[in-house]
Amino acid sequence: MRVTIADVAREAGVSKTTVSRVLNTKADVDAGTAARVREVIDTLGYVPSSGAVGLARGRSRTVAMLTPPLTWPWMGEVLQGVVDTVEAAGYGLLLFTCNRGAESVDHFTGQVSARAFDGLLVIEPENTLDTITAMHRRGLPVVLIDDRGHHPEFPSVATTNRAGGASAARHLLTAGRTRPLLVTGPAAFGCVRERTEGFTGVLPTGLVVEGEFTEASGRHAVEQALAAGMSFDSVFAHNDLIAAGALRALRDAGRRVPEDIAVVGFDDIPMARHTAPPLTTVRQPMRQMGETAAGLLLARLAGEPIGDEPVVLPTELVVRGSAPGG
Amino acid sequence: MRVTIADVAREAGVSKTTVSRVLNTKADVDAGTAARVREVIDTLGYVPSSGAVGLARGRSRTVAMLTPPLTWPWMGEVLQGVVDTVEAAGYGLLLFTCNRGAESVDHFTGQVSARAFDGLLVIEPENTLDTITAMHRRGLPVVLIDDRGHHPEFPSVATTNRAGGASAARHLLTAGRTRPLLVTGPAAFGCVRERTEGFTGVLPTGLVVEGEFTEASGRHAVEQALAAGMSFDSVFAHNDLIAAGALRALRDAGRRVPEDIAVVGFDDIPMARHTAPPLTTVRQPMRQMGETAAGLLLARLAGEPIGDEPVVLPTELVVRGSAPGG
DNA sequence: CTGAAAGCGCTTACAG
DNA sequence: CTGAAAGCGCTTACAG
């Protein structure tokens, strides 16, 4: 039915070995022979079976990615960066989310053991970092994409959380704001500590509320702060969802943004340009993080030595209506 | 190095055939023998090589998905639905976007010919529908997820665009709106015609502007309509991005939403609950579309006969502040 | 420059 | 109930 290397060999009057040599452009093949083989390959429309090649070579030319829920607002950018890079290298990308508890973790580890892929890209594996580390120790190439401030023993890509926090503070300071309210993510995350330190290093404040990375959390935090009679002229939110919640709470309370209170977020998710007013935020280069991580993994698979030092990408302040320039 | 079926066979004192039988739970294996083999499998931590199994069986237990840019606002939901379903069936999911022009299309078709996967899920393959159709004719199982109103010759999953448009119209009518402005997507799309027909069947209007599925397009359309002095008391946008642009244009023009003008969108993307005011919209069950399409493909791969009739999932009106109940 | 043969790690008739 | 052997479609020493 389907055309195999044997068909090509027969048709071209050579051995399978020679066809294989042509396929993999090894030296030491007569130019005429090679041309003839290539012609047969074309007319027959022959494409080597990836399964058979993988078995014979012991590598699948496929990498896997393990992600948090794909509905997170910045996942699309990261994923696109990864897919583009992986595709361009001629690799396939296998996607796992482990979204369904223990059963799906088993499915995933099974695929690892089954050698279904050559390397692994991981994004914020909240509960599986130990498992991943163990896999890495057993020889699976792994690269982590992380905005949570983990510090694994394998290569990773991160952003300048501290500098990002500082840039938000400088921006507010320049605009004349001196009494900021901080609404952070969970204190357990390294990125939360870094963003806070970067910010307070420039613009110290006693008004710090620990929240979660959700819109509801941001709304709640600001409602509470207002109810408690706290006096603040700006909000620095640890991500854009928190900031969106803050915007909503302020609007509901009749505070004007940015006249009464300026708001700065973190991430620059697609929604940030559609809030009212559009959100000033510290941009994380999500697509570039995906590209960089995929590039590292592919380099590692190609045998190039890559260090274990995290690659740190710069954040960038994006100024919009919620906190205009000073 | 890695443990193979031969290691298990040797250790258990049986043939590879018997180990294979146990692995695939065929009948006709002595209970005691089976138990012993299973024990050896456990202690050795043996997992069959997916590549070798695939080669021997001629199927890879992997499906592929070909998607538009992953940054589209509803891709996360669809993808999550697909991944969950595919993982639960013990299949792997290979992701392709063909985002980089001809080269990436070649990469993709190469993987098809290489039999890297058993079946294909496609989402809105704007320029590749012919290619996909040809692949389907040559025997590749394909299922389409579509909100653009294509009508392929293979199974597909769609939503009730016409009923969705009608529900938007009924909602506005009940709220006392009689002069709606329609901002549609490109007229070439089947879904655009259906949404328009559904809407105007209930609430006829002469104010129809053809746009694109973007925020900028929605903003522009409403700005033009206002500048032209059109008089309307509501906007029905063909997707939520258009609606978000309309909200912005109305706000910038000093029109109050919903008091002066009510706005209804389509899709219910995550952003819809964060606009100001939050968007009333016709919800498409994106995750369920992903689950359904994946389920169809898996059923087909399992040998169950599935018809070529499109599976049509119901839309649902979600009422929020931009167009409250009447 | 080229080919016969073994091997990658499984499954599947076939025979007993 | 069980095993020897062939086969899936490639690659890779090895020999010439």
Coordinates of C-alpha atoms in Angstrom, one line a residue, chain A residues 77-82 85 145 157-159 283-296 311-316:
Chain A
E77 CA 1.7 33.6 23.2
V78 CA 4.1 31.2 24.9
L79 CA 2.7 28.2 23.0
Q80 CA 2.9 30.0 19.7
G81 CA 6.6 30.9 20.3
V82 CA 7.3 27.3 21.1
T85 CA 10.6 27.3 16.9
I145 CA 9.6 28.3 31.3
V157 CA 13.9 30.9 31.1
A158 CA 12.7 33.7 33.3
T159 CA 12.1 37.4 33.2
R283 CA 5.2 43.5 29.8
Q284 CA 6.7 40.0 30.0
P285 CA 7.9 38.8 26.6
M286 CA 5.8 35.6 26.6
R287 CA 6.3 34.6 23.0
Q288 CA 10.0 35.2 23.2
M289 CA 10.1 33.1 26.4
G290 CA 8.6 30.3 24.5
E291 CA 11.0 30.7 21.6
T292 CA 14.0 30.9 23.8
A293 CA 13.1 27.9 25.9
A294 CA 12.4 25.8 22.8
G295 CA 15.7 27.0 21.3
L296 CA 17.6 25.9 24.3
V311 CA 18.2 32.8 30.8
V312 CA 16.6 36.0 32.0
L313 CA 14.6 38.1 29.5
P314 CA 13.9 41.8 30.1
T315 CA 10.5 43.1 31.0
E316 CA 9.3 46.4 29.5

